[in-house]
XYZ file of C-alpha atoms in Angstrom:
311
model
C -0.132 0.280 0.241
C 2.556 2.230 1.088
C 4.759 1.734 -2.353
C 1.745 2.645 -3.967
C 0.987 5.920 -3.126
C 4.686 6.346 -2.643
C 4.998 5.772 -6.584
C 1.292 8.369 -7.101
C 3.467 10.966 -5.288
C 6.300 10.839 -7.323
C 3.721 9.996 -10.737
C 1.676 13.759 -9.888
C 5.392 15.212 -8.820
C 6.501 14.173 -12.585
C 2.812 15.998 -13.918
C 3.595 19.225 -12.355
C 7.246 19.531 -13.327
C 5.646 19.062 -16.822
C 2.721 21.064 -16.434
C 4.932 23.702 -14.472
C 7.707 23.654 -17.436
C 4.736 24.092 -20.141
C 3.188 27.019 -18.209
C 6.172 28.928 -17.109
C 6.592 31.741 -19.968
C 2.928 32.905 -18.869
C 4.323 32.641 -15.265
C 7.545 34.370 -16.299
C 5.847 37.245 -17.847
C 3.115 37.729 -14.084
C 6.578 38.069 -12.743
C 7.261 41.142 -14.673
C 4.026 42.842 -14.726
C 3.939 41.668 -10.787
C 6.780 43.740 -10.015
C 5.836 46.526 -12.031
C 8.110 46.041 -15.322
C 6.440 47.540 -18.431
C 8.245 48.096 -21.269
C 5.459 48.100 -24.081
C 3.578 51.776 -23.568
C -0.059 51.556 -23.257
C -2.391 52.413 -26.116
C -5.713 53.980 -26.319
C -8.290 51.322 -26.149
C -12.177 50.925 -24.966
C -13.315 49.210 -21.874
C -16.338 46.470 -22.498
C -18.170 48.801 -21.679
C -17.302 51.410 -24.126
C -14.876 53.465 -22.111
C -11.563 55.448 -22.708
C -9.054 53.710 -21.617
C -4.945 53.216 -21.604
C -4.723 49.531 -22.514
C -1.410 47.461 -21.707
C -0.460 44.099 -23.577
C -2.217 40.962 -22.066
C 0.486 37.860 -21.057
C 0.945 36.751 -24.536
C 2.163 39.742 -26.013
C 4.557 39.748 -22.759
C 5.876 36.576 -23.197
C 5.898 37.701 -27.933
C 8.472 40.737 -26.735
C 10.978 38.742 -23.906
C 11.255 36.338 -27.035
C 12.252 39.435 -29.447
C 14.863 40.457 -26.270
C 16.634 36.780 -24.849
C 15.445 34.511 -27.901
C 12.897 31.410 -26.714
C 15.353 29.924 -24.489
C 15.533 33.432 -22.343
C 11.241 32.995 -21.656
C 12.355 29.873 -19.006
C 14.608 31.987 -17.477
C 14.283 30.548 -13.183
C 12.576 27.460 -14.631
C 15.153 24.633 -12.889
C 14.968 26.932 -9.415
C 10.820 27.057 -9.675
C 10.914 23.196 -10.507
C 13.389 22.719 -7.177
C 10.880 24.523 -5.504
C 7.497 23.001 -6.399
C 9.462 19.392 -5.938
C 10.274 21.162 -2.038
C 6.977 21.463 -1.945
C 5.086 18.824 -3.052
C 7.081 15.898 -0.927
C 7.023 18.155 2.511
C 3.574 18.987 2.164
C 2.637 15.180 1.177
C 5.524 13.642 4.275
C 3.772 16.516 6.833
C 0.339 15.900 5.741
C 0.932 11.564 5.951
C 2.410 11.902 9.379
C -0.968 14.215 10.664
C -3.225 11.905 8.652
C -5.669 11.210 11.973
C -6.220 8.053 11.302
C -8.054 9.909 8.205
C -8.394 5.959 6.084
C -9.993 4.638 9.054
C -13.080 7.054 9.352
C -16.554 5.960 7.931
C -17.558 8.300 5.324
C -19.371 11.236 6.375
C -23.153 11.223 4.930
C -22.671 8.447 8.211
C -20.942 10.694 10.978
C -23.207 12.890 13.086
C -23.137 16.769 12.565
C -20.531 17.091 15.152
C -18.501 14.478 14.090
C -18.271 16.023 10.267
C -16.912 20.172 12.122
C -14.642 18.258 14.562
C -13.296 16.225 10.916
C -13.707 19.350 9.148
C -11.613 21.229 11.724
C -8.844 17.996 11.719
C -8.524 18.426 7.876
C -7.909 22.317 8.306
C -5.198 22.042 11.239
C -2.879 19.290 9.047
C -3.624 21.294 5.806
C -2.464 24.162 7.208
C 0.970 22.306 9.044
C 1.611 21.386 6.436
C 1.290 23.865 3.694
C 3.337 26.028 6.370
C 6.023 23.985 6.291
C 5.943 23.323 2.500
C 5.689 27.097 1.797
C 9.374 27.638 4.454
C 11.192 24.942 2.322
C 10.515 25.688 -0.452
C 11.320 29.268 -0.189
C 14.629 29.833 -0.574
C 14.070 27.772 -4.132
C 11.129 30.510 -5.240
C 13.516 33.590 -4.245
C 16.185 32.314 -6.118
C 14.104 31.611 -9.279
C 11.464 35.355 -9.058
C 15.771 37.140 -8.892
C 16.469 34.934 -12.011
C 13.136 36.413 -14.026
C 13.951 39.689 -12.724
C 17.244 40.693 -14.430
C 15.635 40.678 -17.743
C 14.464 44.558 -16.344
C 18.681 45.495 -16.046
C 19.593 42.130 -18.857
C 21.576 41.122 -15.267
C 22.960 37.595 -14.938
C 24.267 38.059 -10.991
C 21.575 35.388 -10.395
C 22.940 32.399 -13.104
C 22.690 28.976 -11.288
C 21.518 27.835 -8.630
C 25.019 27.267 -6.366
C 25.787 30.424 -7.154
C 22.174 32.714 -6.398
C 22.656 30.889 -2.819
C 26.334 32.422 -2.622
C 24.977 35.426 -4.020
C 22.256 36.041 -1.740
C 24.017 34.898 1.879
C 26.551 37.702 0.226
C 24.300 40.119 0.015
C 21.444 39.912 1.986
C 22.573 37.045 4.971
C 20.419 33.792 5.994
C 17.308 36.182 6.296
C 17.556 36.963 2.301
C 16.616 33.167 1.860
C 13.174 33.852 3.279
C 12.544 37.364 2.047
C 8.564 37.381 1.510
C 8.360 34.573 3.409
C 5.580 35.837 6.067
C 3.324 37.456 3.341
C 3.044 34.024 1.292
C 2.476 31.717 4.642
C -0.572 34.434 5.605
C -1.768 34.253 1.819
C -1.414 30.771 1.605
C -3.384 30.171 5.061
C -5.747 33.156 4.610
C -6.905 30.945 0.981
C -6.711 27.360 2.201
C -9.221 28.458 4.979
C -11.366 30.200 2.766
C -12.096 27.657 0.564
C -12.354 24.934 2.751
C -14.718 26.506 5.113
C -17.460 27.510 2.516
C -16.545 24.302 0.769
C -17.689 22.791 3.465
C -21.014 25.192 4.325
C -22.011 24.789 1.127
C -21.931 20.849 1.080
C -22.815 20.217 4.141
C -25.807 22.589 4.044
C -26.800 24.241 0.670
C -25.682 21.224 -2.127
C -27.163 17.718 -1.619
C -25.856 16.058 -5.330
C -22.855 14.716 -5.238
C -21.873 15.554 -8.993
C -22.602 18.901 -8.124
C -20.087 18.875 -4.721
C -17.017 18.000 -7.206
C -16.760 21.549 -8.934
C -17.499 23.430 -5.301
C -14.513 22.514 -3.989
C -12.678 24.711 -7.566
C -14.752 27.748 -7.736
C -13.891 28.125 -3.754
C -10.669 27.688 -4.631
C -10.388 30.066 -7.302
C -12.515 32.720 -5.032
C -9.852 31.993 -2.267
C -7.356 32.544 -4.548
C -8.712 36.210 -5.945
C -9.835 37.055 -2.794
C -6.105 37.092 -1.520
C -4.443 37.451 -4.576
C -1.939 40.788 -3.369
C -0.253 38.794 -0.542
C 0.650 36.345 -3.904
C 1.979 40.213 -4.802
C 3.468 41.545 -1.794
C 6.056 38.326 -1.510
C 7.293 38.515 -5.589
C 7.443 42.290 -4.645
C 9.552 41.221 -1.765
C 11.853 38.668 -3.075
C 12.981 40.960 -5.801
C 13.364 44.721 -2.912
C 16.974 45.508 -2.135
C 18.617 42.444 -3.673
C 21.135 44.343 -5.821
C 18.784 44.000 -9.143
C 17.664 46.997 -11.162
C 14.696 45.760 -10.657
C 14.655 46.107 -6.718
C 15.712 49.618 -6.242
C 14.857 53.322 -7.868
C 13.105 54.118 -9.618
C 12.275 50.637 -10.526
C 10.735 49.549 -7.115
C 11.399 51.592 -3.825
C 12.989 49.905 -2.016
C 10.435 48.254 0.932
C 11.948 48.176 4.552
C 8.701 45.397 5.645
C 6.022 43.658 3.724
C 3.610 45.815 5.142
C 5.523 49.038 3.810
C 5.222 47.219 0.335
C 1.502 46.497 1.010
C 0.965 50.240 2.160
C 2.621 51.725 -1.415
C 0.689 49.535 -3.564
C -2.418 49.744 -2.209
C -1.670 53.855 -1.710
C -0.811 53.806 -5.816
C -4.255 51.705 -6.726
C -1.246 48.398 -7.712
C -2.759 46.032 -4.922
C -4.947 44.138 -7.787
C -1.316 44.616 -9.646
C -1.047 41.164 -12.493
C -3.939 40.067 -11.246
C -5.926 40.116 -14.728
C -2.915 38.581 -17.987
C -5.910 38.911 -20.645
C -7.583 42.030 -19.841
C -5.222 44.962 -18.657
C -5.165 48.455 -17.883
C -3.301 50.821 -16.702
C -3.760 52.830 -14.172
C -1.373 55.868 -13.337
C -1.446 58.659 -13.946
C -3.146 60.115 -17.282
C -4.607 62.753 -19.081
C -6.597 63.313 -22.323
C -5.535 65.048 -25.329
C -8.139 65.349 -27.870
C -10.022 63.027 -26.591
C -7.801 60.299 -25.904
C -6.086 59.207 -23.002
C -2.322 59.269 -22.703
C -0.581 58.343 -19.807
C 1.336 61.340 -17.785
C 5.048 61.541 -17.470
C 7.613 63.318 -19.447
C 7.346 60.201 -22.118
C 4.159 59.526 -21.597
C 4.591 56.900 -19.475
C 5.146 55.186 -16.329
C 6.500 52.250 -16.243
C 5.462 50.863 -13.214
C 1.613 51.847 -13.300
C -0.409 48.949 -14.626
C -2.596 46.145 -13.262
């Protein structure tokens, strides 16, 4: 039984590797958007409601731009440490979950237990998943920081972070041990909050509103989407904190302020209406200072463009 479960775990990891490799260029572009890098000027357009607006390139146009600068292989900058982070995260999560399984396999079906037992089982599962998710994030964060910084080098055309071992040495020399965990607090808070929201909503809907088993299978995915949207700012702040004060062009003015803490970063992004930056990858609109010239909106600065005014 244990061998079968272990084989299943490694099969899942292999599948995730394939998916993450295929989707990496999109994730790469998203990271650059999150840290505020907008190399392509906004252009006049209209919203779905017909209002004049300034549009920014969607994620596919952004990937095309990266390819035009660095070539096809350049679209996979930061892939290796990202795969390491995902592998470490998956293994640790499964190991901790198994250790805190609370004899889950020996328990009867939820339709055959009392309401109080259902609630207690929900609390146990949520507690187990929070502990496992926290452990997974902490152990994988150093690789995540390396991956994000490798991708952020695109802004300044740098090669400071060129390999995992070289990046480890660079981070330690410049930021110390704490550098490996840049952005870990908002990442943990966001993940735990998202998990609590999705798990609680799924439990409440499935046990109090929905009786059809077929419909229940879709509730969890829907609630995960809702929870991810609500907690997105934590993900954004975590990415920015992994880059700020890194010595990279992307992590210092004028591209990014040097934030003293993740709360400082959150406060700045909120004040500048950037707290949802990168949440939409298809329909993206410039939200920085702008003026209307001849009936059309124009981004306002000396070049009629501000690099970090995107959503």
